[in-house]
Tab-separated table of C-alpha atoms and ligand atoms in Angstrom:
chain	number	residue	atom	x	y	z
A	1	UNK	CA	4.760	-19.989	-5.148
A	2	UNK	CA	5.657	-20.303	-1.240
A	3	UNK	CA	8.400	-19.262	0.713
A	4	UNK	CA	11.455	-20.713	-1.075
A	5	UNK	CA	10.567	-19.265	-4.228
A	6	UNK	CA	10.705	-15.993	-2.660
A	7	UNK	CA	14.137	-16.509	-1.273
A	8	UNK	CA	15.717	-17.460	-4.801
A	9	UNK	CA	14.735	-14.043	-6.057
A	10	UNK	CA	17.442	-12.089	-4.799
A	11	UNK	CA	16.578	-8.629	-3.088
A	12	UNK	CA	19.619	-7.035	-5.128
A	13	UNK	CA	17.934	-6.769	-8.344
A	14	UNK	CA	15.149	-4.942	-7.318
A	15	UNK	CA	15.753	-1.522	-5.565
A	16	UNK	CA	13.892	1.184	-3.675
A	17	UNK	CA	15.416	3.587	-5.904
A	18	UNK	CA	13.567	2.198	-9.417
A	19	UNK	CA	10.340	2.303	-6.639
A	20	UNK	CA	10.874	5.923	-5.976
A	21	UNK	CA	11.117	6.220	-9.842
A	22	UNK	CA	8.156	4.607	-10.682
A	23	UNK	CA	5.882	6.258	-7.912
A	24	UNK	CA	7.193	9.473	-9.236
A	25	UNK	CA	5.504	8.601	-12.349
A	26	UNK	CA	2.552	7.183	-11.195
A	27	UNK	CA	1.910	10.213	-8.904
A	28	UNK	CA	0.813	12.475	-12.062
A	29	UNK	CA	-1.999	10.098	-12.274
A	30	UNK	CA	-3.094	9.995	-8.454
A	31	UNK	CA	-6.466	11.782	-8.920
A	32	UNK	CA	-7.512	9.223	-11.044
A	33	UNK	CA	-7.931	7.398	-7.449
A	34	UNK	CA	-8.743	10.228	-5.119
A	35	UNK	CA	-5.417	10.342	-3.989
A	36	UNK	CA	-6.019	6.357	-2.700
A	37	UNK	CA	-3.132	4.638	-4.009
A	38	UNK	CA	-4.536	1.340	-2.158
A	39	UNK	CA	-7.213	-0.907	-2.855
A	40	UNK	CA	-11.193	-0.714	-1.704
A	41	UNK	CA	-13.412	-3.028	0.377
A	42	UNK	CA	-17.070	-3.883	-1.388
A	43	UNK	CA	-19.148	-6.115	1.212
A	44	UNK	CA	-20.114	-8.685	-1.447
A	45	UNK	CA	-21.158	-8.899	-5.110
A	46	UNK	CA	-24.514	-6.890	-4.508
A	47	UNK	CA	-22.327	-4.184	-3.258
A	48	UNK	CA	-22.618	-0.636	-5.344
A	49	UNK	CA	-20.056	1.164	-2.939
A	50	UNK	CA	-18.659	3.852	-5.124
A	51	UNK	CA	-14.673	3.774	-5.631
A	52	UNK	CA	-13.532	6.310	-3.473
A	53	UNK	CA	-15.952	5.453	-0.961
A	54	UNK	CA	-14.574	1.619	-0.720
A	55	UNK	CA	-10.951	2.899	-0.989
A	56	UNK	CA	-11.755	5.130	2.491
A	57	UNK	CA	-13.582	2.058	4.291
A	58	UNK	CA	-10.899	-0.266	3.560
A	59	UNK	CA	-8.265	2.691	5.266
A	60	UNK	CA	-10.361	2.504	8.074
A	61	UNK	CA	-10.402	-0.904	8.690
A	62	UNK	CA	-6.872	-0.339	8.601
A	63	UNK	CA	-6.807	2.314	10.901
A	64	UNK	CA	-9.207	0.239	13.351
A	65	UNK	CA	-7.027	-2.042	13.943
A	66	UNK	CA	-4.482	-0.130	14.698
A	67	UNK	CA	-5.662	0.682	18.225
A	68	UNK	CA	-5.401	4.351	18.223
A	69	UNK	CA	-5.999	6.489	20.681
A	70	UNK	CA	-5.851	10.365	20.486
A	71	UNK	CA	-2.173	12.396	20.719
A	72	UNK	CA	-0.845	8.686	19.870
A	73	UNK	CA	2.433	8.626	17.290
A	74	UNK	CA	1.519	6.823	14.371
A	75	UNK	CA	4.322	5.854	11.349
A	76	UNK	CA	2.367	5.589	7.857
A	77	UNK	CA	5.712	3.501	5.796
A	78	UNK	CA	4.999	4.415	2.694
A	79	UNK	CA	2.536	7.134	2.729
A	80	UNK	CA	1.809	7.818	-0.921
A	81	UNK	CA	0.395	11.357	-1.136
A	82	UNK	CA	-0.656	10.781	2.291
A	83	UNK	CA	-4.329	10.713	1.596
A	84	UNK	CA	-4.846	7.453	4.223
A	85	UNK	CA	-3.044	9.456	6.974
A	86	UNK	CA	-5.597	12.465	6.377
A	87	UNK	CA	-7.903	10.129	7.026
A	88	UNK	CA	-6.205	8.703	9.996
A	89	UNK	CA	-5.427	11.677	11.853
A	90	UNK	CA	-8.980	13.281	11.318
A	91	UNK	CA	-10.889	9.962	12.617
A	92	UNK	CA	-8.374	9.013	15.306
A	93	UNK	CA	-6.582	12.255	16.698
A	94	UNK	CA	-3.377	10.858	16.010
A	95	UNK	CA	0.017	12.605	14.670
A	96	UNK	CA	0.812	11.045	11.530
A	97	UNK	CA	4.608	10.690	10.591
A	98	UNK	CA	4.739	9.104	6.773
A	99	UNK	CA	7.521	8.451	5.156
A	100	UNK	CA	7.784	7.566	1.190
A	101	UNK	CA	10.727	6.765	-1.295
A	102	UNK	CA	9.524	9.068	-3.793
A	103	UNK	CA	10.567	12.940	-3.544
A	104	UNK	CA	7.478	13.723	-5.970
A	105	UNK	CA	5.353	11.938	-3.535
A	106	UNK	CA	7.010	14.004	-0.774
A	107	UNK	CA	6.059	17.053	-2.571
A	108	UNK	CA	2.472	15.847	-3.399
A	109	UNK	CA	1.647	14.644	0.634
A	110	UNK	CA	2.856	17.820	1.492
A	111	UNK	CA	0.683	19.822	-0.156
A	112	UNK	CA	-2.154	17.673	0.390
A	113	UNK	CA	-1.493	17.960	4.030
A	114	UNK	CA	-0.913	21.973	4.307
A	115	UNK	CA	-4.667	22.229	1.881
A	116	UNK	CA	-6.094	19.978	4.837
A	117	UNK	CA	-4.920	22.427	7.386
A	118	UNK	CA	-3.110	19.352	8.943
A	119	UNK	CA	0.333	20.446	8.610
A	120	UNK	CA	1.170	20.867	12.909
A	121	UNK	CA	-0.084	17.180	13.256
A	122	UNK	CA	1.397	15.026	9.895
A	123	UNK	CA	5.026	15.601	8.510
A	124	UNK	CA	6.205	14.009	5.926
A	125	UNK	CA	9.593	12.643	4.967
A	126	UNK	CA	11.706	11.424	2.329
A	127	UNK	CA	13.217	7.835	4.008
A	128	UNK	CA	13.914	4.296	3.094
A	129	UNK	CA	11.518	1.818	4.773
A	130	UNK	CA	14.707	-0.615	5.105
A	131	UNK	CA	16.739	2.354	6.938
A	132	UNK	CA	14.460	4.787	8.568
A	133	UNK	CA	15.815	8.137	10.067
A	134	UNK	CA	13.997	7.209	13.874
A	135	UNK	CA	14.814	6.787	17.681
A	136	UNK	CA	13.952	3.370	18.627
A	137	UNK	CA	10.114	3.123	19.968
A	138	UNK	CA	9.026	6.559	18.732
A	139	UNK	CA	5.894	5.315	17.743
A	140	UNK	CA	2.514	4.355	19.314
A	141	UNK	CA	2.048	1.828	16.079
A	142	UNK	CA	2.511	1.487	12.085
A	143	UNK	CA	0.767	0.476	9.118
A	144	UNK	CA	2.802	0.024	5.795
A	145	UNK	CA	-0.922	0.434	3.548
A	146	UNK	CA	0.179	-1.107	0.294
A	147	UNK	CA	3.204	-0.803	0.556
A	148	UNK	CA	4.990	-3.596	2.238
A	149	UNK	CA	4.024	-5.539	-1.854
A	150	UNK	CA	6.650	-3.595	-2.865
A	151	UNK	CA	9.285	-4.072	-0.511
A	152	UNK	CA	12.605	-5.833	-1.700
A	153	UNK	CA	13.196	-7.211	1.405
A	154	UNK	CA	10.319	-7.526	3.435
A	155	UNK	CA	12.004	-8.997	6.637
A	156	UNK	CA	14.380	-6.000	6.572
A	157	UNK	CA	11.194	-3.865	6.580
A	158	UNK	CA	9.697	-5.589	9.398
A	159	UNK	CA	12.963	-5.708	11.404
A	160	UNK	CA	13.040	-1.923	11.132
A	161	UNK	CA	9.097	-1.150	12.246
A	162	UNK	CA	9.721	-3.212	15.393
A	163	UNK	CA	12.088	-1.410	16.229
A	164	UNK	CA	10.866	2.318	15.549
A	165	UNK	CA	7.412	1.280	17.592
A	166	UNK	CA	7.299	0.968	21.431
A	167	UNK	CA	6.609	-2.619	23.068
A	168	UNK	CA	2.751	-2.985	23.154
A	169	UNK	CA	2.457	-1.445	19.750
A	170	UNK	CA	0.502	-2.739	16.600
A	171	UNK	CA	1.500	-2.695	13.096
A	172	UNK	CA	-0.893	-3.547	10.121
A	173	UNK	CA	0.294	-4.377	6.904
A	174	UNK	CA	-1.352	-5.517	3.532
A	175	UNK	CA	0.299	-7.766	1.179
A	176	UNK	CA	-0.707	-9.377	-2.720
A	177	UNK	CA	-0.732	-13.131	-2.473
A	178	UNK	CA	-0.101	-14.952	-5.305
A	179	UNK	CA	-1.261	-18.663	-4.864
A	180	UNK	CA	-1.131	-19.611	-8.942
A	181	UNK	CA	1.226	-20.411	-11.258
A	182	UNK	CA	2.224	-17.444	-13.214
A	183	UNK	CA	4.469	-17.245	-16.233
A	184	UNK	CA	7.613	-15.804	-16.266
A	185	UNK	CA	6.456	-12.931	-18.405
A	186	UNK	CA	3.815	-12.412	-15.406
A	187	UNK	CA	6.171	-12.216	-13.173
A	188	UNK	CA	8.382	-9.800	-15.096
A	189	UNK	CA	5.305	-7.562	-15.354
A	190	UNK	CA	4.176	-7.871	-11.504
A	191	UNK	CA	8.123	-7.013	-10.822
A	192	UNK	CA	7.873	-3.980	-13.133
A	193	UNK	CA	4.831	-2.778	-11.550
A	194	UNK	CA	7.097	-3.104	-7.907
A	195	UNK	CA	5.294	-6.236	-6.848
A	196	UNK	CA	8.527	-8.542	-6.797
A	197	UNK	CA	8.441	-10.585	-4.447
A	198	UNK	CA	4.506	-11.977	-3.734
A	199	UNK	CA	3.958	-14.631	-0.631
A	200	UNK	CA	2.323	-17.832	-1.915
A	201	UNK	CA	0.229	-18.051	0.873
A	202	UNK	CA	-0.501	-16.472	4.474
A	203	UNK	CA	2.239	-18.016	6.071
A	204	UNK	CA	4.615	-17.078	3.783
A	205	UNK	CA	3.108	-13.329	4.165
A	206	UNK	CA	3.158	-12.957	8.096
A	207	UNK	CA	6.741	-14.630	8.190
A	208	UNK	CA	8.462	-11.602	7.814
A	209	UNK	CA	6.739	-9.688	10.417
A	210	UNK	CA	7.278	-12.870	12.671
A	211	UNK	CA	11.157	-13.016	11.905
A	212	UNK	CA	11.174	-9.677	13.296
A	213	UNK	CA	9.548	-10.163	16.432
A	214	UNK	CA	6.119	-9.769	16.105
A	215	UNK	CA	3.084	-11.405	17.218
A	216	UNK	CA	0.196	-11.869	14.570
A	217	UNK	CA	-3.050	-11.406	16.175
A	218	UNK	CA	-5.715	-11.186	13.325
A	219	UNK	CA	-5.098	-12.384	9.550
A	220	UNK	CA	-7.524	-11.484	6.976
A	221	UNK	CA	-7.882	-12.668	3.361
A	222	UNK	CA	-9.885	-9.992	1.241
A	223	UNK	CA	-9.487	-11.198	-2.116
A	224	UNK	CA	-12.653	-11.147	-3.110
A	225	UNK	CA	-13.523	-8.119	-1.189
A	226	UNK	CA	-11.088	-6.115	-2.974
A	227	UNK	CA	-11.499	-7.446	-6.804
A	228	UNK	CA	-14.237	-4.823	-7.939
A	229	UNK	CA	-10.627	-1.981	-7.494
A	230	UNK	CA	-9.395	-3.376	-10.733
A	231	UNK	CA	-12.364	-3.317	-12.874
A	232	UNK	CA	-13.408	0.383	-11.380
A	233	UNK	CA	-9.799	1.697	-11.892
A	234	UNK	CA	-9.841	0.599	-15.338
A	235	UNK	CA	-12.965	1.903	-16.028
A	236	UNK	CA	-12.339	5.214	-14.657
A	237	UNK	CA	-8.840	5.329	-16.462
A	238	UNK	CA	-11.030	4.711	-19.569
A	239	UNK	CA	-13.535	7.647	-18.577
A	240	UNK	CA	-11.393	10.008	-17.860
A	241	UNK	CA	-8.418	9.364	-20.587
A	242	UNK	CA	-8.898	12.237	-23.092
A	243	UNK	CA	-8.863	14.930	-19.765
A	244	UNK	CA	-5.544	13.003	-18.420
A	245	UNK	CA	-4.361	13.344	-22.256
A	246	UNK	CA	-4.880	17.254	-21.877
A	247	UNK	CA	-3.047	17.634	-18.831
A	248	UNK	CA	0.101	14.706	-19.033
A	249	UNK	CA	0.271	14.537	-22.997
A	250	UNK	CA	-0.749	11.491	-24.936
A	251	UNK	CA	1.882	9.732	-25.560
A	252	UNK	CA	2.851	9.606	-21.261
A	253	UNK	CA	-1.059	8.583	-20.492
A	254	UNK	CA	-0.942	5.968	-23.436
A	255	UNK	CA	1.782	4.348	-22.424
A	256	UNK	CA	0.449	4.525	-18.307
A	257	UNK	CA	-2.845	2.621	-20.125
A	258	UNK	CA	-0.349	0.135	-22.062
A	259	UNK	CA	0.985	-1.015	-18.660
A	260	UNK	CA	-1.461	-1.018	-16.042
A	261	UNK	CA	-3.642	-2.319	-18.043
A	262	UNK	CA	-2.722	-6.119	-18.482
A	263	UNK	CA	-1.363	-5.430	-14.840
A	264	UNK	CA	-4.915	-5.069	-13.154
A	265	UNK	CA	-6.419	-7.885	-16.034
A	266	UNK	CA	-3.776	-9.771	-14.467
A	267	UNK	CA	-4.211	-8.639	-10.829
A	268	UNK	CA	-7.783	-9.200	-10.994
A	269	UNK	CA	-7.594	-12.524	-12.024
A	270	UNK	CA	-4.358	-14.019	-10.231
A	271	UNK	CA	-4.017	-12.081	-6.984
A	272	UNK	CA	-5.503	-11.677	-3.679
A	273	UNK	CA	-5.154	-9.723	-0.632
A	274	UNK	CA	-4.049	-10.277	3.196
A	275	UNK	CA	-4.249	-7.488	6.060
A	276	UNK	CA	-2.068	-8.682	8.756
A	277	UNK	CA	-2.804	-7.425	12.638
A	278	UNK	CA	0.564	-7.543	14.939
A	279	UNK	CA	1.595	-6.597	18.146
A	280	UNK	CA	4.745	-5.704	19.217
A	281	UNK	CA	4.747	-7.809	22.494
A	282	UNK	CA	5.562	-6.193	25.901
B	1	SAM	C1	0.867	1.531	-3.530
B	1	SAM	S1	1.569	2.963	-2.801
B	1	SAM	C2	0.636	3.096	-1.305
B	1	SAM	C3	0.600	4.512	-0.795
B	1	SAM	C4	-0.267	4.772	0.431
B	1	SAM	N1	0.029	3.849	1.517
B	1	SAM	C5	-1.716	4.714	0.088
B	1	SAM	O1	-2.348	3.743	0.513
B	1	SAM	O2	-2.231	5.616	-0.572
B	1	SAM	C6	3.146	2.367	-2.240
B	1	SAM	C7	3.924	3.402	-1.459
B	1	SAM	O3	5.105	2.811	-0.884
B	1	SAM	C8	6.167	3.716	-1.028
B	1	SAM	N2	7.434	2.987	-0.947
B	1	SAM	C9	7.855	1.999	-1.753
B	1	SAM	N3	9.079	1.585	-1.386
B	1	SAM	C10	9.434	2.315	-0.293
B	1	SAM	C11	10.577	2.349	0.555
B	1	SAM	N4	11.618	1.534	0.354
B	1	SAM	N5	10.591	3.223	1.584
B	1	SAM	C12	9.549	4.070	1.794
B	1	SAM	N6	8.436	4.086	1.023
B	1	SAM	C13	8.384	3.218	-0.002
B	1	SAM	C14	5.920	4.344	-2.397
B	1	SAM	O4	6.682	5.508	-2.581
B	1	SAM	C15	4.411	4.585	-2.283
B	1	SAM	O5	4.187	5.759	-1.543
């Protein structure tokens, strides 16, 4: 699938608010990953990294490229339960400003923040990545971690971070290629998992940031760096099924099994992963 496959699906049929919904859901199960709701980095095959421990490296590679330096503003777009910009502001010094489309998340990050005695250096808001509440240039850079997959309108997105972070700035963003055929039935179930709109390749995946302005200075495909997530999640979601059953109910963990399961068989198989390095130029 490449670009013009992307621009047939239109952006009206899939919206922020069913992403807020399904986030809201999701976030019950959010321990399951250590509060990581991104993928992890394992060097190669011979690589034992634990799961959390590969979801942390791969947030700071992330925040690496970012080019932080201390008191710097950093926006987190789409901050889950804002366990990467914990990490952020501890290794970096940086005030972390994350904003998610999920009030449960909002609630969640909060929380997580105030128990890492963080509170005077992240807030957290409730905002739409396509609309976002800021002054123009109010940030030192941005990373949307994860995020930007499930964005119905990824240019929108883009044209919005350029212009919330000041000239000189970076932004980092992951995305889920999708370079094979998949069926229609695939697709349904990528869509209803909010990945909608997948590039077919890495020029399809740094056009949007381009559109907006941006220069790309580093591209890096991680597929195979990131595959051992899917297997790990699942086997941890397997492990630890009967305590999620205690807390959530059956029926509500059952049915979070039914889908992400073929999801992540699927994901495993069929997609890869890009970080993207821009620059806001001068
Ligand atoms: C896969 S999670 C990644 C969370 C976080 N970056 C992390 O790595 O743990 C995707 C995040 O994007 C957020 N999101 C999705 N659509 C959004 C939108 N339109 N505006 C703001 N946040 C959005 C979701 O609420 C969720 O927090």
């Amino acid at each position: 699938m490449g670009r013009a496959a992307m621009a047939e699906t239109p952006a009206a049929d899939y919206h922020s608010e069913a992403v807020g919904e399904y986030y809201d859901e999701v976030g019950a199960f959010v321990e399951l990953v250590g509060g990581n709701l991104h993928l992890g980095y394992w060097e190669d095959d011979r690589d034992n990294t634990p799961f959390p421990i590969a979801m942390t490296r791969l947030t700071t590679m992330v925040g690496e490229r970012l080019a932080l330096a201390p008191g710097q503003r950093l926006l987190d777009v789409g901050c889950g339960v804002a366990t990467p910009a914990i990490t952020l502001a501890r290794r970096f010094g940086v005030a972390v400003t994350g904003i998610t489309i999920s009030g449960g998340e909002v609630a969640a990050a909060t929380h997580e923040v105030a128990e890492a005695g963080l509170a005077e250096q992240i807030s957290i808001q409730l905002a739409d990545a396509a609309a976002m509440p800021f002054a123009p240039a109010r940030f030192d850079a941005a990373l949307a971690f994860d995020s930007f997959p499930t964005a119905p309108d990824k240019r929108q997105w883009c044209t919005e971070i350029f212009r919330t972070v000041r000239p000189g700035g970076r932004f980092v963003y992951s995305d889920y290629p999708l370079s094979t055929a998949a069926t229609p039935a695939e697709r349904e179930m990528l869509r209803a998992n909010t990945v909608a709109h997948p590039p077919g390749d890495m020029a399809a995946a740094t056009a949007p940031a381009e559109a907006a302005g941006f220069t790309v200075t580093e591209t890096l495909d991680l597929g195979e760096r990131v595959r051992p997530y899917y297997t790990e999640f699942l086997k941890r979601l397997g492990a630890q099924r009967d305590t999620l059953a205690d807390r959530y109910g059956s029926e509500r963990v059952d049915a979070f099994v039914a889908g992400i399961t073929p999801m992540y068989e699927f994901c495993r198989e069929k997609l890869g992963y890009y970080l993207i390095v821009c620059r806001k130029p001068d």
